[in-house]
mmCIF file of C-alpha atoms and ligand atoms in Angstrom:
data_model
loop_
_atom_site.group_PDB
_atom_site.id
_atom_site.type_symbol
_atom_site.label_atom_id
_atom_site.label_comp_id
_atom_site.label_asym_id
_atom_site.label_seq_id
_atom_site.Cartn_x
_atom_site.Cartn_y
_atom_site.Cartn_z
ATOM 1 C CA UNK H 1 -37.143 -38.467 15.055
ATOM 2 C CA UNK H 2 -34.366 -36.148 16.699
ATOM 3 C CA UNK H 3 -34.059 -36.023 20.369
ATOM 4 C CA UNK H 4 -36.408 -33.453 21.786
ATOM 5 C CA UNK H 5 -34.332 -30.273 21.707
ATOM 6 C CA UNK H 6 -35.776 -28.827 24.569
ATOM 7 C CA UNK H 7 -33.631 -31.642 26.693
ATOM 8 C CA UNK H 8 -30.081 -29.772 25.639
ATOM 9 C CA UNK H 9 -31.440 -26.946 27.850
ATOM 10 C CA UNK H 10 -30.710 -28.486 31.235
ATOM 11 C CA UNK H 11 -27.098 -27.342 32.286
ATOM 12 C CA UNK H 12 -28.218 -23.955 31.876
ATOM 13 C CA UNK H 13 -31.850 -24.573 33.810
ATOM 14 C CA UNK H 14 -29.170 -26.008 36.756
ATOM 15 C CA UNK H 15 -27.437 -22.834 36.565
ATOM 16 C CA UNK H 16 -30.105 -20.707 36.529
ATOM 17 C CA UNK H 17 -32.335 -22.372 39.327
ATOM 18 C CA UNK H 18 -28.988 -22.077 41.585
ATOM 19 C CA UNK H 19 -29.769 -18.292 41.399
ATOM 20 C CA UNK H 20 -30.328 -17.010 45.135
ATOM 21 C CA UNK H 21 -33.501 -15.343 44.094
ATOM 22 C CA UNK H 22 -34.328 -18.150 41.483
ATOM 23 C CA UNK H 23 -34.999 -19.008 37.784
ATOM 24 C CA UNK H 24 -37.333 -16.660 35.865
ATOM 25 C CA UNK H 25 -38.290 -18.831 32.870
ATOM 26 C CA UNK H 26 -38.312 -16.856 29.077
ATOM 27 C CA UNK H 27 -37.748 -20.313 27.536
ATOM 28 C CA UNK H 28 -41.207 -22.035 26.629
ATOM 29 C CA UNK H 29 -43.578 -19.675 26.099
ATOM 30 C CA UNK H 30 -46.233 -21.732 28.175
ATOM 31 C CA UNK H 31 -49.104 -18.819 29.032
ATOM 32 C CA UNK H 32 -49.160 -17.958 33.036
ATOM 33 C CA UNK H 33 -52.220 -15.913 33.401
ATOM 34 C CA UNK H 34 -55.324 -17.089 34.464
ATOM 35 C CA UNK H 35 -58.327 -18.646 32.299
ATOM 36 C CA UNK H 36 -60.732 -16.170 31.568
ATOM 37 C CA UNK H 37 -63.758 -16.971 33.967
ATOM 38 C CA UNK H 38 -66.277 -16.423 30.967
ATOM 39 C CA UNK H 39 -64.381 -19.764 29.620
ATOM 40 C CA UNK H 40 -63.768 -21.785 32.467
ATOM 41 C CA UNK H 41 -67.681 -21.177 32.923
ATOM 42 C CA UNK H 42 -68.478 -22.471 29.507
ATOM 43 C CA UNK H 43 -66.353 -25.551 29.639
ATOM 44 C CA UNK H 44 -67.326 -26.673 33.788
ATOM 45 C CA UNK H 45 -71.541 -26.008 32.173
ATOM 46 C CA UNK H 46 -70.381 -28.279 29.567
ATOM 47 C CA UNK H 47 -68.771 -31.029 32.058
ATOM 48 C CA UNK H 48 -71.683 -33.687 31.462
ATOM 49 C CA UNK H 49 -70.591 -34.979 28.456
ATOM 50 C CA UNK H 50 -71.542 -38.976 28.245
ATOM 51 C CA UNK H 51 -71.310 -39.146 24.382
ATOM 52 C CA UNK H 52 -68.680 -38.798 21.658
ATOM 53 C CA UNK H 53 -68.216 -35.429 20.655
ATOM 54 C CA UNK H 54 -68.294 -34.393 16.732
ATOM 55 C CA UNK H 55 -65.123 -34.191 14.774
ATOM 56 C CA UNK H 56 -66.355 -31.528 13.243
ATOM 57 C CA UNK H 57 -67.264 -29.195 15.863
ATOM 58 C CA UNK H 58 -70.670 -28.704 17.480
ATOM 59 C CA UNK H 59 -72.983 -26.417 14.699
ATOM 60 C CA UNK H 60 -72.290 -23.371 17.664
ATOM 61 C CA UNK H 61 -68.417 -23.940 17.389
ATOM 62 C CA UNK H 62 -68.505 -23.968 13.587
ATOM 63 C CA UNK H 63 -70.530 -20.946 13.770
ATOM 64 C CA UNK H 64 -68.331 -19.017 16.128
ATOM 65 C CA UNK H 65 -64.983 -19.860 14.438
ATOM 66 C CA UNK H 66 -66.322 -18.712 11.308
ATOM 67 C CA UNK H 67 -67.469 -15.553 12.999
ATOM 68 C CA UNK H 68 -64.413 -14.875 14.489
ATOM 69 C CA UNK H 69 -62.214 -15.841 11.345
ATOM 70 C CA UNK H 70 -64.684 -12.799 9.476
ATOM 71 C CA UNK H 71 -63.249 -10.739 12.307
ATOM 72 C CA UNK H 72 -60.111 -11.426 12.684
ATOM 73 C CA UNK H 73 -58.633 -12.266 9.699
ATOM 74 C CA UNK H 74 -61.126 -9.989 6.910
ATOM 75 C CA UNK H 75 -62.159 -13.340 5.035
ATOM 76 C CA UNK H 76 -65.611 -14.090 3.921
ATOM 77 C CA UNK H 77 -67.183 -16.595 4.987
ATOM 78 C CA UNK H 78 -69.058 -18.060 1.917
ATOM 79 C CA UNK H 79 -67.388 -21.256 0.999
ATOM 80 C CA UNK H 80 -65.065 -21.204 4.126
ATOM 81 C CA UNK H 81 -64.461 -24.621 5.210
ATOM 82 C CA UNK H 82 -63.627 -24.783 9.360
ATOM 83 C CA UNK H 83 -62.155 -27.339 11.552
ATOM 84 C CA UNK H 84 -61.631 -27.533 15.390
ATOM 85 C CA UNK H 85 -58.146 -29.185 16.397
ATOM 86 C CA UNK H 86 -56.835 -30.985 19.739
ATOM 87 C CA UNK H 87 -54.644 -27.564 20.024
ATOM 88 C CA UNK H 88 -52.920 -26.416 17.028
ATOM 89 C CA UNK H 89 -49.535 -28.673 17.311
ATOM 90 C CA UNK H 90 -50.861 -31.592 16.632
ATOM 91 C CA UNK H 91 -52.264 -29.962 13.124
ATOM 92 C CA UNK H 92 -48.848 -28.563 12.281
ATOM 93 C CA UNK H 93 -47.083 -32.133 12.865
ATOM 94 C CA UNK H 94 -49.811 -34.622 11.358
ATOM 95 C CA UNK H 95 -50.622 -32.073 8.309
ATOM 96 C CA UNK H 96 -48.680 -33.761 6.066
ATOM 97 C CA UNK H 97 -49.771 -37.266 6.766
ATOM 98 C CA UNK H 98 -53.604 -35.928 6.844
ATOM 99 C CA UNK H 99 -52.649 -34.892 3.327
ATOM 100 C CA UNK H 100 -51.122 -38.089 2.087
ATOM 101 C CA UNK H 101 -47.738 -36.602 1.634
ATOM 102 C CA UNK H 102 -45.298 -38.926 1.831
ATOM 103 C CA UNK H 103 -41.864 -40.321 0.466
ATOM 104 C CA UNK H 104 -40.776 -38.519 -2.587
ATOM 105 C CA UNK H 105 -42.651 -35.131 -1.444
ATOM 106 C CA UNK H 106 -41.403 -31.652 -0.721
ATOM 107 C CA UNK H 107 -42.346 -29.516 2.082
ATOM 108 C CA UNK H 108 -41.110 -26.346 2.251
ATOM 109 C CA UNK H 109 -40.623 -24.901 5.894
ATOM 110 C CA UNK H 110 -39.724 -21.111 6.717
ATOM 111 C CA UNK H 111 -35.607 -20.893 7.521
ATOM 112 C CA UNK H 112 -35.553 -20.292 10.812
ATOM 113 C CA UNK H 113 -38.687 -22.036 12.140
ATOM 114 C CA UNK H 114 -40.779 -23.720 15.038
ATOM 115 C CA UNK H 115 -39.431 -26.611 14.950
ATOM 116 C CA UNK H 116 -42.586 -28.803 14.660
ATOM 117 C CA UNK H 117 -43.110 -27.811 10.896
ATOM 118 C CA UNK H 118 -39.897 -30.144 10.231
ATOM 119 C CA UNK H 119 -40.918 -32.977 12.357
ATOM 120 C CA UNK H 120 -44.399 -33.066 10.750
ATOM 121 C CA UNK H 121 -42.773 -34.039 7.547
ATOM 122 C CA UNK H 122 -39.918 -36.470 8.991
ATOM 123 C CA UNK H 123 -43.418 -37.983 10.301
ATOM 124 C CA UNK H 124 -45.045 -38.106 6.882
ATOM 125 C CA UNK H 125 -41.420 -39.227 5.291
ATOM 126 C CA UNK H 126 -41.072 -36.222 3.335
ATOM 127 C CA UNK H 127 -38.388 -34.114 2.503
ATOM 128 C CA UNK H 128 -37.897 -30.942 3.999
ATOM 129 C CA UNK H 129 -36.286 -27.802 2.102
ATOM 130 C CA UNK H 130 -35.699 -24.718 4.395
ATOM 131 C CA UNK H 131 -36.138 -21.497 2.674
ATOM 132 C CA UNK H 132 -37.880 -18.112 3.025
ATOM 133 C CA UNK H 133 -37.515 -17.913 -0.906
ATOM 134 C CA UNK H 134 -39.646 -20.207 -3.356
ATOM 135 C CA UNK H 135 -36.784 -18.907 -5.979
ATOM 136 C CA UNK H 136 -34.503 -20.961 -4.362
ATOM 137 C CA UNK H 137 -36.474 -24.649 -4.472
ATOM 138 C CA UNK H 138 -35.753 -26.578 -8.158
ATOM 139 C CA UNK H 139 -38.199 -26.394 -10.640
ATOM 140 C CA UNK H 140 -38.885 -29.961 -10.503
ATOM 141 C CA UNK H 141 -39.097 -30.725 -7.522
ATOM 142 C CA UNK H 142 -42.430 -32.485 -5.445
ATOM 143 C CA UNK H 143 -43.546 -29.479 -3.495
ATOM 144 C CA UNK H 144 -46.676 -30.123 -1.572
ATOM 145 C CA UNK H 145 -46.669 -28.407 0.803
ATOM 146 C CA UNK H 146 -44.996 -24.452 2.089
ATOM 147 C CA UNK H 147 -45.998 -23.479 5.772
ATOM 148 C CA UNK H 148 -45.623 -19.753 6.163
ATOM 149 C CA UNK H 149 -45.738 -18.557 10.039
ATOM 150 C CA UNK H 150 -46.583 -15.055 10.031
ATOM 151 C CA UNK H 151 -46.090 -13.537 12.751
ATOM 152 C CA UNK H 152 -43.427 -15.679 13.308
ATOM 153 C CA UNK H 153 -42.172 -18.151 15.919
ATOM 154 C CA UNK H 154 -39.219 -17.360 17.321
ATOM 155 C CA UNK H 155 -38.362 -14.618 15.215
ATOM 156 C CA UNK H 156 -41.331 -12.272 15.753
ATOM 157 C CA UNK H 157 -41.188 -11.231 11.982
ATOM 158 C CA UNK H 158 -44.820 -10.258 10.015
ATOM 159 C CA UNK H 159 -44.386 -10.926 6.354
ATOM 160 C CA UNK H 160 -46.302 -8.199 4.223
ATOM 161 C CA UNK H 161 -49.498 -9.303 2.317
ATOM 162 C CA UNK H 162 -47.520 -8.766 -1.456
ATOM 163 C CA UNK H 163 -45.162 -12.049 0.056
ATOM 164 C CA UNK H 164 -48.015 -13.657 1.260
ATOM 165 C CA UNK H 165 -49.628 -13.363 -2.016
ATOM 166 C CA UNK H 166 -46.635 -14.436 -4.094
ATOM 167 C CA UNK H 167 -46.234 -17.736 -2.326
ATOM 168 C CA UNK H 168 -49.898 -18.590 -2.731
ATOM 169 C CA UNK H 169 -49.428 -17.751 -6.477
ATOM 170 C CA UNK H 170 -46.382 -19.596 -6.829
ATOM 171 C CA UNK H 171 -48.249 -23.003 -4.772
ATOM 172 C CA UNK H 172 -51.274 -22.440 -7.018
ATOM 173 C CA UNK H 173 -49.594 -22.486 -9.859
ATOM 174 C CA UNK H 174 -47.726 -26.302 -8.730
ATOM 175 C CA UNK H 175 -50.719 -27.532 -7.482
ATOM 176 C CA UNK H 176 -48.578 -27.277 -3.899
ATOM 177 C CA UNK H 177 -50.691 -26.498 -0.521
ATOM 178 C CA UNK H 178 -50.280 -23.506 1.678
ATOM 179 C CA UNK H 179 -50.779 -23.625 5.220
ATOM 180 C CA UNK H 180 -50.522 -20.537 7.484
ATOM 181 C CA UNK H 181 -49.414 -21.259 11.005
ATOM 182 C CA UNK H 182 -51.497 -17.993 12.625
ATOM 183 C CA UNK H 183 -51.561 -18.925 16.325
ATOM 184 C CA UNK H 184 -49.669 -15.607 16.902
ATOM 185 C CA UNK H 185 -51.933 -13.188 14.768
ATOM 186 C CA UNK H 186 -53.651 -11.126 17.446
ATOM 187 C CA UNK H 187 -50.383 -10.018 18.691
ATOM 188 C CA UNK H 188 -49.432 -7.652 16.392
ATOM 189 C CA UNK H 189 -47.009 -4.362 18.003
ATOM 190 C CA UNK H 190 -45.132 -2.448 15.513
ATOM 191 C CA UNK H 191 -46.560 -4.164 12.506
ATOM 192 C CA UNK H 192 -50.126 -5.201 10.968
ATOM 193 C CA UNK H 193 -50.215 -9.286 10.892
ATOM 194 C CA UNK H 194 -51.972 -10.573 7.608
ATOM 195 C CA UNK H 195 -53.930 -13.218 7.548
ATOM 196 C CA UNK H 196 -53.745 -15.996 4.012
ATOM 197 C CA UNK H 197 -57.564 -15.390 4.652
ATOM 198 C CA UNK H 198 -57.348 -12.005 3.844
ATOM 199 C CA UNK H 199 -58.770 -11.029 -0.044
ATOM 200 C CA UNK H 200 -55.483 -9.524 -0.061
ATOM 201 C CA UNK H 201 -53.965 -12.428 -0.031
ATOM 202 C CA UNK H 202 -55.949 -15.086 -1.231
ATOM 203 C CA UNK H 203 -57.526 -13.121 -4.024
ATOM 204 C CA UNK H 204 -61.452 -13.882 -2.471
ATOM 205 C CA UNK H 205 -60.588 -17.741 -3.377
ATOM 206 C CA UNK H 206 -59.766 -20.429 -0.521
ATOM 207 C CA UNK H 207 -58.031 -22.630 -3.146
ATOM 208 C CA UNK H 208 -55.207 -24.115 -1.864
ATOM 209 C CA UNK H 209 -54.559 -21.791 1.582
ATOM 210 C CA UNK H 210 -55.025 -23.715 4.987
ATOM 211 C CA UNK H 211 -55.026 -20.899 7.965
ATOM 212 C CA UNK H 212 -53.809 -22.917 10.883
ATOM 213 C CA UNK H 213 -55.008 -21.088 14.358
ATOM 214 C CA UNK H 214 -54.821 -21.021 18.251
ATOM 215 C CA UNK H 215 -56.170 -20.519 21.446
ATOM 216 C CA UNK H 216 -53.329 -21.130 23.850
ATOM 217 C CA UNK H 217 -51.591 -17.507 23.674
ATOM 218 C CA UNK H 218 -54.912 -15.387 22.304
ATOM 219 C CA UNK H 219 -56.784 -17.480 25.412
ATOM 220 C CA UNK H 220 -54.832 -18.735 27.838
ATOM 221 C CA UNK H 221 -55.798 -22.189 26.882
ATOM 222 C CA UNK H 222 -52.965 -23.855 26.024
ATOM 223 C CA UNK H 223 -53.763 -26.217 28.686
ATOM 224 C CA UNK H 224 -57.057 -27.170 26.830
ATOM 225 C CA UNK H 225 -55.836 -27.745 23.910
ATOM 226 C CA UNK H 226 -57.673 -26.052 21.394
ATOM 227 C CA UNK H 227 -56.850 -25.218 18.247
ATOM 228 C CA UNK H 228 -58.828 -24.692 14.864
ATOM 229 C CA UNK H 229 -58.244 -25.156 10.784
ATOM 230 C CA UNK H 230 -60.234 -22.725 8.083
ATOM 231 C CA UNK H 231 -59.410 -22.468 4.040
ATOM 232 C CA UNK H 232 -60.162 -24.428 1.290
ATOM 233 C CA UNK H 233 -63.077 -26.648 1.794
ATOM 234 C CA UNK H 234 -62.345 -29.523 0.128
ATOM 235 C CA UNK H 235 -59.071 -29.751 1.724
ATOM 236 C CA UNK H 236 -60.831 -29.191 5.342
ATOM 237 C CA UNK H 237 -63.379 -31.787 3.805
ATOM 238 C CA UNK H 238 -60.606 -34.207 3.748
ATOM 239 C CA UNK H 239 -59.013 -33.342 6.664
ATOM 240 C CA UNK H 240 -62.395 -34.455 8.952
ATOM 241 C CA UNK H 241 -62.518 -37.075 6.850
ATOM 242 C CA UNK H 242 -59.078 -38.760 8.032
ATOM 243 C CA UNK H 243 -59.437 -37.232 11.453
ATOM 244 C CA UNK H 244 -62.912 -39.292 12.034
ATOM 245 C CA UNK H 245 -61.284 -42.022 10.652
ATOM 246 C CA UNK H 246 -57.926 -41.442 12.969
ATOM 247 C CA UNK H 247 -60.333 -40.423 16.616
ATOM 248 C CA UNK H 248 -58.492 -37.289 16.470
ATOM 249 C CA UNK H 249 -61.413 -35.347 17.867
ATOM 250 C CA UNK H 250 -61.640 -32.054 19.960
ATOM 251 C CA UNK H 251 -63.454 -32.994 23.535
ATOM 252 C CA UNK H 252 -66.718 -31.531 24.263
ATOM 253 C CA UNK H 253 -65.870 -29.270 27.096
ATOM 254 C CA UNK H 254 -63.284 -27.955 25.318
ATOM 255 C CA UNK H 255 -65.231 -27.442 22.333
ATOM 256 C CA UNK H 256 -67.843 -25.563 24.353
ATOM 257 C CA UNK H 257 -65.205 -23.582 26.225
ATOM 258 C CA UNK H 258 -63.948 -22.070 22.265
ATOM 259 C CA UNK H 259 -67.044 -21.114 21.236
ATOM 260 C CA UNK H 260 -67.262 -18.892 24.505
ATOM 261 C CA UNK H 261 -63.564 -17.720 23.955
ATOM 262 C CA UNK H 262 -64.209 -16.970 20.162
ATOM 263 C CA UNK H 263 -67.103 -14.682 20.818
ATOM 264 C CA UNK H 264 -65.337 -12.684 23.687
ATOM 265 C CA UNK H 265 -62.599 -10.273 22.139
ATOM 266 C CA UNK H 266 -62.625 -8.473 25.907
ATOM 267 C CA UNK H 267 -60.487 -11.184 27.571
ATOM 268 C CA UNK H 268 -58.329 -11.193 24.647
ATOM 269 C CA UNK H 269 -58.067 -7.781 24.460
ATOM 270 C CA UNK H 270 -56.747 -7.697 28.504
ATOM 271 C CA UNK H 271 -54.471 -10.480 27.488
ATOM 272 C CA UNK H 272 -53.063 -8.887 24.857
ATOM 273 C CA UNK H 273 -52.144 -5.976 27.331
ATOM 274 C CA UNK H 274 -50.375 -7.659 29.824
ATOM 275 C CA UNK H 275 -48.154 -8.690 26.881
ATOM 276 C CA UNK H 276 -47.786 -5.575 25.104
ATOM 277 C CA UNK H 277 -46.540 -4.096 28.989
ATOM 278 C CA UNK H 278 -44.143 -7.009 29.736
ATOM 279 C CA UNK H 279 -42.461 -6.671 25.792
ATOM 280 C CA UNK H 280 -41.835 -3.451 26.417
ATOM 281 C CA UNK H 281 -40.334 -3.953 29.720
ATOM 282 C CA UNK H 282 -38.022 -6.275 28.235
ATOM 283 C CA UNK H 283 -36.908 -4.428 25.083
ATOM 284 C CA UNK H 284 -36.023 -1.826 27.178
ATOM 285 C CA UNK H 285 -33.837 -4.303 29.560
ATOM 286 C CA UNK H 286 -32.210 -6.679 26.838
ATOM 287 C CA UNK H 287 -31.119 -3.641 25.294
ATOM 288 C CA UNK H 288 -29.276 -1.862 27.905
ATOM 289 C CA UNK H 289 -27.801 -4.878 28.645
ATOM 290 C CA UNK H 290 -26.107 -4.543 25.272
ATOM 291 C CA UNK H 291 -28.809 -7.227 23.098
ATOM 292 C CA UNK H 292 -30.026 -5.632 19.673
ATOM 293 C CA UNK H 293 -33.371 -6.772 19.342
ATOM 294 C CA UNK H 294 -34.318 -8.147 15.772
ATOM 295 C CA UNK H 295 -37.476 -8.433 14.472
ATOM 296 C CA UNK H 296 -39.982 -8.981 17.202
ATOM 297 C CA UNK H 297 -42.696 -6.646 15.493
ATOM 298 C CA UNK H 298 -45.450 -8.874 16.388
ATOM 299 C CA UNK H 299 -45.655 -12.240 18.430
ATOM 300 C CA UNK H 300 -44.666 -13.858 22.047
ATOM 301 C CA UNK H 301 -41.144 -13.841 21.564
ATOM 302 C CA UNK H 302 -38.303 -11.338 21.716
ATOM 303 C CA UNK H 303 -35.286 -11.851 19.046
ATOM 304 C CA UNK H 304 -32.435 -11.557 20.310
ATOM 305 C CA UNK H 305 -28.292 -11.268 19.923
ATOM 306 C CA UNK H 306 -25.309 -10.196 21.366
ATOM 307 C CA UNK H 307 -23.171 -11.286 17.964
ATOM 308 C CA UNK H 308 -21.780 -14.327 19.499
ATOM 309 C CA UNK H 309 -22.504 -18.253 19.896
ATOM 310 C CA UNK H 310 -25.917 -18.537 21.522
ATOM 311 C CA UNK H 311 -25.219 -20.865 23.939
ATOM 312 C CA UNK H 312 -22.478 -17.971 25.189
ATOM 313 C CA UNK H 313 -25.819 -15.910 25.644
ATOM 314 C CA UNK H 314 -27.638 -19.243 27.289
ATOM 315 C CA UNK H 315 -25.223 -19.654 29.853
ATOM 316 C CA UNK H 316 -24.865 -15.514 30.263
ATOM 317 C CA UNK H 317 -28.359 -15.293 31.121
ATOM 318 C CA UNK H 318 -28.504 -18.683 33.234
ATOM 319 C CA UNK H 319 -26.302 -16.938 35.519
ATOM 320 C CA UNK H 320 -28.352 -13.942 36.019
ATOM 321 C CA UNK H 321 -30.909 -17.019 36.593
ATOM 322 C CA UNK H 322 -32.860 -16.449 33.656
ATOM 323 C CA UNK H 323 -34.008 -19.000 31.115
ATOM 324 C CA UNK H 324 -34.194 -18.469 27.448
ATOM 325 C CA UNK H 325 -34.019 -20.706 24.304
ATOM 326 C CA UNK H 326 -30.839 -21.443 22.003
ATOM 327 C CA UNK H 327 -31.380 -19.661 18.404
ATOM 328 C CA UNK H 328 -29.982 -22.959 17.212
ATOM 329 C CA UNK H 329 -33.427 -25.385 18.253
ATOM 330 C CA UNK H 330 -34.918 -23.208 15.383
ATOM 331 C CA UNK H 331 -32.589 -23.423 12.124
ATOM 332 C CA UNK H 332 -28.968 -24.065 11.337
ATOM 333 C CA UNK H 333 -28.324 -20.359 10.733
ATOM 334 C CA UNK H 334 -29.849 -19.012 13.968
ATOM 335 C CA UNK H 335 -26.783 -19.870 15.760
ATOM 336 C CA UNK H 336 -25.935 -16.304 16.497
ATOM 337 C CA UNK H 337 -29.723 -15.679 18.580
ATOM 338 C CA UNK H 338 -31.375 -16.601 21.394
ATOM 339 C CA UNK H 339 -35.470 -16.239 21.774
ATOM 340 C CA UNK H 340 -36.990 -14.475 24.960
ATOM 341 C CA UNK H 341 -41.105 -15.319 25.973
ATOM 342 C CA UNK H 342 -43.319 -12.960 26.929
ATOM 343 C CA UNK H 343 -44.939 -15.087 29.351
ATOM 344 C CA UNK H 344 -43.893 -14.542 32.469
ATOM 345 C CA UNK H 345 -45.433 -12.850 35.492
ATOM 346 C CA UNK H 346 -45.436 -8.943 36.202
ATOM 347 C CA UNK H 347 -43.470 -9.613 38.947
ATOM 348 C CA UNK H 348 -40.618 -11.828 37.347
ATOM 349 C CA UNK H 349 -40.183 -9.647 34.641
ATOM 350 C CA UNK H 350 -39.456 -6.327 36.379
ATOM 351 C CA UNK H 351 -37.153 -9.073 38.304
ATOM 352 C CA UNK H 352 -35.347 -10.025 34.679
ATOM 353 C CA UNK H 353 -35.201 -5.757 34.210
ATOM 354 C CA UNK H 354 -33.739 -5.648 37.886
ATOM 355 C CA UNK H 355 -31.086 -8.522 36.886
ATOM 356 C CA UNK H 356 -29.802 -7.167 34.070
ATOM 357 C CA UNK H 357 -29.978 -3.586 34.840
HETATM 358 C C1 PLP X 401 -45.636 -21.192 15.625
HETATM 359 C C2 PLP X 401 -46.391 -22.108 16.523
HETATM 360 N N1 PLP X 401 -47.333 -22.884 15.985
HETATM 361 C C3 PLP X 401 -48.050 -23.734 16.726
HETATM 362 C C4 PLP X 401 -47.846 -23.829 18.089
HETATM 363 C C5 PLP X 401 -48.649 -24.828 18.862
HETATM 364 O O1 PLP X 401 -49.479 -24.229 19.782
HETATM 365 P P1 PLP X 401 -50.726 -24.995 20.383
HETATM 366 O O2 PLP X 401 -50.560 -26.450 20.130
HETATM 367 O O3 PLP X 401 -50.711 -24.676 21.831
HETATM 368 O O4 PLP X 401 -51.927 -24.456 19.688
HETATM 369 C C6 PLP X 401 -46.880 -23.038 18.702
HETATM 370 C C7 PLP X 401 -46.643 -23.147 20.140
HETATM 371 O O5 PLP X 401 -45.834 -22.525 20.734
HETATM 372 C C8 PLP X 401 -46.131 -22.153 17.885
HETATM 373 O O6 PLP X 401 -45.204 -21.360 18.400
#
């Protein structure tokens, strides 16, 4: 495995904590607001829990996941197979081991991408192709697997339900898997996320489509770690199957503590707010300092350049003591771009306005 990327962040974390009024982190995206108390409720009632949970999810959890998937992303849920995960990273990175891909086998990541999609398949001993364009991979090759990540991390981009549709065509047709990373599909601004759920998408079949799904951002439960699976049910069927085998279980606070966040759409609602308030803050900001703003129609992330190296735009912002991450941790050609969170507090991002007004 490559060294965590995060690490080649440092220098400019020095620089930017050397600020007299201090570092104001954009880099992680690691939530800041509090729990909703209508969680933390459900998961302290839930605290005496002597036995071993269920890999599958509590009857109540299965129940409210499906509910909310219904909601959320327009699917039926006849047939619908569900699946709660230990937050949704560890999904993305084992998927293609769960699956039995291995040496020999294709998976198809998005171009510029969160980075985890690649190291799920060094994991698995795969072989990655980076591409936005199915066009582009060989005819014969081993394709397994395509993630899509719509909206998408870092870039912020929604891709339309007719693309969405042609790439679960096009892995239908090879026998290949699609998997939807959706962690960031309630935050939709200037454009309508689509879920591979959606009829519109996956034709009213669940064949072959994996939507892969979140808590930590919708939530604020990153620190939980909860995380949940729903598509085809033979390929969820698997899934518990090697996850009972592998103790890769959800714990049973935690799986009390979703059910109560998947029935409340208030909190997320709030959350969603606070976001929408602080993005537009910093549009406004990165732009009069001279940034053009790509993409970024939906997500936790602003896209970002100046049309030079991004480590120029690293170290510019480090001075102003703020922290952001190098395009370049996402894909060779997003060299040029630098990715701002949304997750900071009220009061650090009017500082970030302040700084670079
Ligand atoms: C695109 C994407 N997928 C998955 C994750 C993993 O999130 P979690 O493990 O908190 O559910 C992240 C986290 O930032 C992400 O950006």
């Amino acid at each position: 495995m490559p060294e965590f990327t995060w690490d080649t962040l440092d220098a400019a974390a020095t620089l930017a904590a050397a600020h007299p009024e201090g570092l104001i982190n954009l880099s992680m995206g690691t939530p800041v607001d509090p729990v909703p108390e209508v969680i933390r409720r459900a998961l302290a009632d839930a605290s005496d829990a002597p036995g071993y949970p269920l890999t599958a999810g509590t009857p109540a959890l299965r129940a409210a996941i499906a509910a909310w998937v219904s909601r959320a992303c327009g699917a039926g849920v006849d047939g619908l197979g569900v699946l709660p995960t230990i937050g949704s990273k560890e999904m993305v990175a084992w998927l293609p081991t769960l699956l039995g891909i291995g040496p020999g086998d294709v998976v198809v990541v998005p171009s510029i991408a969160y980075p985890t999609y690649e190291d799920g398949a060094r994991l698995a001993g795969a072989t990655v192709v980076r591409t936005d364009s199915l066009t582009s991979v060989g005819p014969t090759s081993r394709v397994r697997l395509v993630w899509v990540n719509s909206p998408g991390n870092p870039t912020g981009r929604v891709l339309p339900a007719a693309h969405l549709r042609k790439v679960v065509d096009w892995a239908r047709e090879r026998g290949a898997v699609v998997a939807s990373d959706e962690c960031y599909l309630p935050l939709g601004w200037s454009a309508e996320p689509v879920s591979v759920l959606s009829p519109q998408v996956s034709g009213g079949s669940y064949a072959g489509v994996l939507a892969v799904h979140s808590l930590s951002k919708r939530s604020n439960l990153a620190g939980y770690r909860a995380g949940f699976v729903a598509g085809d049910p033979a390929l969820v069927a698997e899934l518990l199957k090697v996850r009972k085998h592998a103790g890769m279980i959800v714990p049973a606070p935690v799986q009390a503590a979703m059910v109560a966040a998947l029935d409340d759409e208030r909190h997320a609602e709030e959350q969603r707010e606070r976001y929408r308030a602080r993005r537009e803050v910093l549009a406004e900001a990165f732009t009069g300092a001279g940034f053009t703003v790509e993409h970024s129609e939906a997500g936790l992330y602003l896209w970002l350049t100046r049309g030079e190296d991004c480590w120029q735009t690293v170290d510019w912002l480090a001075r102003r003591g703020i922290l952001v991450a190098a395009g370049v941790f996402y894909g060779p050609t997003a060299g040029q771009h630098v990715r701002v969170a949304l997750t900071e507090s009220d009061e650090h991002i009017a500082a970030v306005a302040a700084r670079l007004a």
